[in-house]
Every structure is written in structure tokens, then in C-alpha cells.
């Protein structure tokens, strides 16, 4: 169903009453908060609405809003295909957009993690952090190690097969 609460449009999923989508058409015209404060607002919002153990996998700072993608961490494995998207207004810290369709459709409560391959990145990439994850690669779920590195000002995400150590996909952001 849909309710109008504090100018937010809430949509709940049919099965469990979890927030599915929020659209808040408020206008953000000033930036009082930075990206790390905005990320904290998004995390607080998610935790208070049943989205726990979420890890930020993408962040982008706009002029008056910040956009984030969070993936759930289940037994230390990030479920990349169960991510949520949140947009935070930098004027007041309010969530202006929230989308959890992939989370509701794909989140699992248990994950078995077996692969333990070494991550061998090209010499010009220095790994900043890594996560065990399940990601959709070429239409199939694969257990991966996600290596996050920086290259010439861009963030590079390298998905490595957790069994073989082979690079499956690279994304530049």
C-alpha cells in the first residue's frame, strides 16, 4: 500500500511490510552536509527500517544531494545483487529517494562461502580494500572477491572468482 507521511511516498512490499521505495520530491538548494555525514544519515535510516549489516559499495557527491549504493553483508559476504540505493539531501539530511526492490527480491539470510583464491591485480592497481561477495556476472551468480582500488583518480572495482582467482569483471567509477 501507499501512505503519505511527512511528504514521503512510501511503498511497502506485499510480504513483510519492509519499505520498498520512497520518493520525496523535496528540493535541495544548499549543501550543509558532506558526503560522510550524508552516508551516516542513510545508514541510520536503513538500520531504523530493518536494513541491517549494510556496506556502502558506491558513493557519489552531487551539488546538493549524495547518492549511495549499499549491499547487505551476510556471514561476511556482500550480496551485490541485493543492493539498495539511497539519495540524501545535503540541506537537511533527509532521504529523498530510496529503492530496495533488488534487496527484497534477492537478499538471503544464509550464505555458504567456500572459495579462498588469492587476488592478483595488475601491478598498477593497489588494493584499498576487499570484500567477499556474490555478484551477477554474465547473468549468473558467482562467489567473488571484490577488490577496490584507485587508479588515476577513479575507483576501480575488480571482481575475482573466489575459486580460481581469475578476474571476472572490472568496473571503473
PDB file of C-alpha atoms in Angstrom, residues 1-167:
ATOM      1  CA  UNK A   1       0.000   0.000   0.000  1.00  0.00           C
ATOM      2  CA  UNK A   2       0.971   3.658  -0.156  1.00  0.00           C
ATOM      3  CA  UNK A   3       0.874   6.169   2.678  1.00  0.00           C
ATOM      4  CA  UNK A   4       1.788   9.840   2.694  1.00  0.00           C
ATOM      5  CA  UNK A   5       3.852  10.517   5.825  1.00  0.00           C
ATOM      6  CA  UNK A   6       5.943  13.695   6.249  1.00  0.00           C
ATOM      7  CA  UNK A   7       5.686  14.334   2.488  1.00  0.00           C
ATOM      8  CA  UNK A   8       7.287  10.947   1.766  1.00  0.00           C
ATOM      9  CA  UNK A   9       5.625   8.472  -0.561  1.00  0.00           C
ATOM     10  CA  UNK A  10       6.170   5.038   0.988  1.00  0.00           C
ATOM     11  CA  UNK A  11       5.622   1.788  -0.825  1.00  0.00           C
ATOM     12  CA  UNK A  12       5.816  -1.416   1.185  1.00  0.00           C
ATOM     13  CA  UNK A  13       6.403  -4.854  -0.266  1.00  0.00           C
ATOM     14  CA  UNK A  14       3.492  -7.259  -0.031  1.00  0.00           C
ATOM     15  CA  UNK A  15       5.101  -9.960   2.129  1.00  0.00           C
ATOM     16  CA  UNK A  16       6.664  -8.321   5.148  1.00  0.00           C
ATOM     17  CA  UNK A  17       5.909  -4.620   5.329  1.00  0.00           C
ATOM     18  CA  UNK A  18       9.509  -3.641   4.535  1.00  0.00           C
ATOM     19  CA  UNK A  19       9.997  -0.305   2.789  1.00  0.00           C
ATOM     20  CA  UNK A  20      10.306  -0.927  -0.927  1.00  0.00           C
ATOM     21  CA  UNK A  21      10.577   2.572  -2.376  1.00  0.00           C
ATOM     22  CA  UNK A  22      10.487   6.163  -1.131  1.00  0.00           C
ATOM     23  CA  UNK A  23      10.162   9.225  -3.301  1.00  0.00           C
ATOM     24  CA  UNK A  24      10.342  12.588  -1.567  1.00  0.00           C
ATOM     25  CA  UNK A  25      10.107  15.437  -4.059  1.00  0.00           C
ATOM     26  CA  UNK A  26      11.656  17.992  -1.674  1.00  0.00           C
ATOM     27  CA  UNK A  27      14.029  20.489  -3.216  1.00  0.00           C
ATOM     28  CA  UNK A  28      17.620  20.594  -2.043  1.00  0.00           C
ATOM     29  CA  UNK A  29      19.091  24.033  -2.659  1.00  0.00           C
ATOM     30  CA  UNK A  30      22.027  24.206  -0.253  1.00  0.00           C
ATOM     31  CA  UNK A  31      24.703  21.818   0.924  1.00  0.00           C
ATOM     32  CA  UNK A  32      25.147  21.969   4.688  1.00  0.00           C
ATOM     33  CA  UNK A  33      26.383  18.371   4.996  1.00  0.00           C
ATOM     34  CA  UNK A  34      29.292  16.497   3.409  1.00  0.00           C
ATOM     35  CA  UNK A  35      29.299  13.018   1.909  1.00  0.00           C
ATOM     36  CA  UNK A  36      30.356  11.187   5.085  1.00  0.00           C
ATOM     37  CA  UNK A  37      27.564  12.838   7.119  1.00  0.00           C
ATOM     38  CA  UNK A  38      25.089  12.008   4.336  1.00  0.00           C
ATOM     39  CA  UNK A  39      26.268   8.377   4.385  1.00  0.00           C
ATOM     40  CA  UNK A  40      25.649   8.296   8.151  1.00  0.00           C
ATOM     41  CA  UNK A  41      22.090   9.640   7.603  1.00  0.00           C
ATOM     42  CA  UNK A  42      21.465   6.889   5.027  1.00  0.00           C
ATOM     43  CA  UNK A  43      22.835   4.184   7.365  1.00  0.00           C
ATOM     44  CA  UNK A  44      20.709   5.433  10.280  1.00  0.00           C
ATOM     45  CA  UNK A  45      17.627   5.424   8.056  1.00  0.00           C
ATOM     46  CA  UNK A  46      18.311   1.873   6.861  1.00  0.00           C
ATOM     47  CA  UNK A  47      19.016   0.495  10.334  1.00  0.00           C
ATOM     48  CA  UNK A  48      15.820   2.028  11.732  1.00  0.00           C
ATOM     49  CA  UNK A  49      13.848   0.394   8.889  1.00  0.00           C
ATOM     50  CA  UNK A  50      15.192  -3.160   9.138  1.00  0.00           C
ATOM     51  CA  UNK A  51      18.107  -2.981   6.696  1.00  0.00           C
ATOM     52  CA  UNK A  52      20.973  -4.103   8.924  1.00  0.00           C
ATOM     53  CA  UNK A  53      24.600  -5.023   8.143  1.00  0.00           C
ATOM     54  CA  UNK A  54      24.689  -2.850   5.022  1.00  0.00           C
ATOM     55  CA  UNK A  55      28.048  -1.879   3.464  1.00  0.00           C
ATOM     56  CA  UNK A  56      28.423   1.144   1.200  1.00  0.00           C
ATOM     57  CA  UNK A  57      29.717  -0.004  -2.199  1.00  0.00           C
ATOM     58  CA  UNK A  58      29.207   3.221  -4.195  1.00  0.00           C
ATOM     59  CA  UNK A  59      29.037   6.891  -3.270  1.00  0.00           C
ATOM     60  CA  UNK A  60      28.668   9.938  -5.454  1.00  0.00           C
ATOM     61  CA  UNK A  61      28.539  13.541  -4.312  1.00  0.00           C
ATOM     62  CA  UNK A  62      26.340  15.892  -6.302  1.00  0.00           C
ATOM     63  CA  UNK A  63      25.911  19.628  -5.801  1.00  0.00           C
ATOM     64  CA  UNK A  64      23.035  19.352  -3.310  1.00  0.00           C
ATOM     65  CA  UNK A  65      22.489  15.581  -2.958  1.00  0.00           C
ATOM     66  CA  UNK A  66      24.589  12.481  -2.358  1.00  0.00           C
ATOM     67  CA  UNK A  67      23.802   9.089  -3.919  1.00  0.00           C
ATOM     68  CA  UNK A  68      24.736   5.785  -2.307  1.00  0.00           C
ATOM     69  CA  UNK A  69      24.513   2.079  -3.039  1.00  0.00           C
ATOM     70  CA  UNK A  70      24.621  -0.324  -0.093  1.00  0.00           C
ATOM     71  CA  UNK A  71      24.881  -4.124  -0.222  1.00  0.00           C
ATOM     72  CA  UNK A  72      23.908  -6.416   2.656  1.00  0.00           C
ATOM     73  CA  UNK A  73      26.695  -8.363   4.351  1.00  0.00           C
ATOM     74  CA  UNK A  74      25.610 -11.918   5.231  1.00  0.00           C
ATOM     75  CA  UNK A  75      28.191 -14.036   7.057  1.00  0.00           C
ATOM     76  CA  UNK A  76      30.863 -11.650   5.789  1.00  0.00           C
ATOM     77  CA  UNK A  77      29.776 -11.983   2.136  1.00  0.00           C
ATOM     78  CA  UNK A  78      28.406  -8.934   0.284  1.00  0.00           C
ATOM     79  CA  UNK A  79      25.303  -9.682  -1.783  1.00  0.00           C
ATOM     80  CA  UNK A  80      25.884  -7.290  -4.675  1.00  0.00           C
ATOM     81  CA  UNK A  81      22.628  -8.207  -6.447  1.00  0.00           C
ATOM     82  CA  UNK A  82      20.612  -7.364  -3.302  1.00  0.00           C
ATOM     83  CA  UNK A  83      21.715  -3.748  -3.038  1.00  0.00           C
ATOM     84  CA  UNK A  84      19.669  -0.700  -2.092  1.00  0.00           C
ATOM     85  CA  UNK A  85      20.023   2.820  -3.448  1.00  0.00           C
ATOM     86  CA  UNK A  86      19.599   5.923  -1.324  1.00  0.00           C
ATOM     87  CA  UNK A  87      19.772   9.638  -2.104  1.00  0.00           C
ATOM     88  CA  UNK A  88      20.308  12.093   0.741  1.00  0.00           C
ATOM     89  CA  UNK A  89      19.553  15.830   0.594  1.00  0.00           C
ATOM     90  CA  UNK A  90      22.631  17.750   1.761  1.00  0.00           C
ATOM     91  CA  UNK A  91      20.459  20.634   3.011  1.00  0.00           C
ATOM     92  CA  UNK A  92      18.658  18.717   5.758  1.00  0.00           C
ATOM     93  CA  UNK A  93      19.886  15.088   5.732  1.00  0.00           C
ATOM     94  CA  UNK A  94      16.511  13.755   4.569  1.00  0.00           C
ATOM     95  CA  UNK A  95      16.293  10.685   2.344  1.00  0.00           C
ATOM     96  CA  UNK A  96      14.844  11.949  -0.953  1.00  0.00           C
ATOM     97  CA  UNK A  97      14.920   8.638  -2.801  1.00  0.00           C
ATOM     98  CA  UNK A  98      15.229   5.047  -1.609  1.00  0.00           C
ATOM     99  CA  UNK A  99      14.950   1.898  -3.717  1.00  0.00           C
ATOM    100  CA  UNK A 100      15.047  -1.618  -2.222  1.00  0.00           C
ATOM    101  CA  UNK A 101      13.493  -3.794  -4.946  1.00  0.00           C
ATOM    102  CA  UNK A 102      16.716  -5.791  -5.517  1.00  0.00           C
ATOM    103  CA  UNK A 103      17.171  -6.268  -1.769  1.00  0.00           C
ATOM    104  CA  UNK A 104      13.648  -7.600  -1.314  1.00  0.00           C
ATOM    105  CA  UNK A 105      13.950  -9.849  -4.374  1.00  0.00           C
ATOM    106  CA  UNK A 106      17.485 -11.217  -3.841  1.00  0.00           C
ATOM    107  CA  UNK A 107      18.567 -10.935  -0.188  1.00  0.00           C
ATOM    108  CA  UNK A 108      19.428 -14.237   1.504  1.00  0.00           C
ATOM    109  CA  UNK A 109      19.758 -14.914   5.204  1.00  0.00           C
ATOM    110  CA  UNK A 110      22.434 -17.601   4.844  1.00  0.00           C
ATOM    111  CA  UNK A 111      25.382 -17.795   2.501  1.00  0.00           C
ATOM    112  CA  UNK A 112      27.972 -20.536   2.280  1.00  0.00           C
ATOM    113  CA  UNK A 113      31.401 -19.270   1.378  1.00  0.00           C
ATOM    114  CA  UNK A 114      33.929 -21.801   0.158  1.00  0.00           C
ATOM    115  CA  UNK A 115      36.393 -20.220  -2.267  1.00  0.00           C
ATOM    116  CA  UNK A 116      39.617 -18.740  -0.935  1.00  0.00           C
ATOM    117  CA  UNK A 117      41.601 -17.710  -4.011  1.00  0.00           C
ATOM    118  CA  UNK A 118      44.413 -15.166  -3.904  1.00  0.00           C
ATOM    119  CA  UNK A 119      43.666 -11.822  -5.550  1.00  0.00           C
ATOM    120  CA  UNK A 120      46.271 -10.928  -8.180  1.00  0.00           C
ATOM    121  CA  UNK A 121      45.648  -7.437  -9.512  1.00  0.00           C
ATOM    122  CA  UNK A 122      47.607  -5.728 -12.297  1.00  0.00           C
ATOM    123  CA  UNK A 123      50.780  -4.064 -10.997  1.00  0.00           C
ATOM    124  CA  UNK A 124      49.380  -0.543 -11.488  1.00  0.00           C
ATOM    125  CA  UNK A 125      46.444  -1.190  -9.095  1.00  0.00           C
ATOM    126  CA  UNK A 126      46.925  -1.106  -5.347  1.00  0.00           C
ATOM    127  CA  UNK A 127      44.066  -2.751  -3.445  1.00  0.00           C
ATOM    128  CA  UNK A 128      42.489  -0.367  -0.916  1.00  0.00           C
ATOM    129  CA  UNK A 129      40.013  -2.895   0.489  1.00  0.00           C
ATOM    130  CA  UNK A 130      38.441  -6.214  -0.415  1.00  0.00           C
ATOM    131  CA  UNK A 131      35.151  -7.954   0.304  1.00  0.00           C
ATOM    132  CA  UNK A 132      33.808 -11.444  -0.238  1.00  0.00           C
ATOM    133  CA  UNK A 133      30.674 -11.078  -2.343  1.00  0.00           C
ATOM    134  CA  UNK A 134      28.136 -12.754  -4.544  1.00  0.00           C
ATOM    135  CA  UNK A 135      27.740 -10.809  -7.772  1.00  0.00           C
ATOM    136  CA  UNK A 136      25.880 -11.369 -11.007  1.00  0.00           C
ATOM    137  CA  UNK A 137      28.450 -11.916 -13.747  1.00  0.00           C
ATOM    138  CA  UNK A 138      27.181 -12.615 -17.278  1.00  0.00           C
ATOM    139  CA  UNK A 139      23.708 -13.406 -15.938  1.00  0.00           C
ATOM    140  CA  UNK A 140      24.872 -15.926 -13.313  1.00  0.00           C
ATOM    141  CA  UNK A 141      25.536 -15.575  -9.585  1.00  0.00           C
ATOM    142  CA  UNK A 142      29.207 -16.096  -8.797  1.00  0.00           C
ATOM    143  CA  UNK A 143      31.047 -16.151  -5.488  1.00  0.00           C
ATOM    144  CA  UNK A 144      33.699 -13.452  -5.830  1.00  0.00           C
ATOM    145  CA  UNK A 145      36.235 -11.382  -4.061  1.00  0.00           C
ATOM    146  CA  UNK A 146      35.620  -7.698  -4.772  1.00  0.00           C
ATOM    147  CA  UNK A 147      38.889  -5.768  -4.786  1.00  0.00           C
ATOM    148  CA  UNK A 148      38.523  -1.985  -4.540  1.00  0.00           C
ATOM    149  CA  UNK A 149      41.464   0.090  -5.754  1.00  0.00           C
ATOM    150  CA  UNK A 150      42.234   3.577  -7.032  1.00  0.00           C
ATOM    151  CA  UNK A 151      43.743   4.436 -10.413  1.00  0.00           C
ATOM    152  CA  UNK A 152      44.367   7.987 -11.648  1.00  0.00           C
ATOM    153  CA  UNK A 153      41.535   9.430  -9.543  1.00  0.00           C
ATOM    154  CA  UNK A 154      38.990   6.731 -10.426  1.00  0.00           C
ATOM    155  CA  UNK A 155      37.731   3.953  -8.205  1.00  0.00           C
ATOM    156  CA  UNK A 156      38.287   0.521  -9.780  1.00  0.00           C
ATOM    157  CA  UNK A 157      36.168  -2.486  -8.752  1.00  0.00           C
ATOM    158  CA  UNK A 158      37.664  -5.841  -9.715  1.00  0.00           C
ATOM    159  CA  UNK A 159      35.523  -8.960  -9.292  1.00  0.00           C
ATOM    160  CA  UNK A 160      37.727 -12.034  -8.872  1.00  0.00           C
ATOM    161  CA  UNK A 161      36.418 -15.624  -8.946  1.00  0.00           C
ATOM    162  CA  UNK A 162      36.699 -16.868  -5.340  1.00  0.00           C
ATOM    163  CA  UNK A 163      37.621 -20.395  -6.504  1.00  0.00           C
ATOM    164  CA  UNK A 164      40.083 -19.831  -9.361  1.00  0.00           C
ATOM    165  CA  UNK A 165      41.386 -16.308  -8.696  1.00  0.00           C
ATOM    166  CA  UNK A 166      40.537 -15.350 -12.293  1.00  0.00           C
ATOM    167  CA  UNK A 167      39.377 -11.766 -12.904  1.00  0.00           C
TER     168      UNK A 167
END
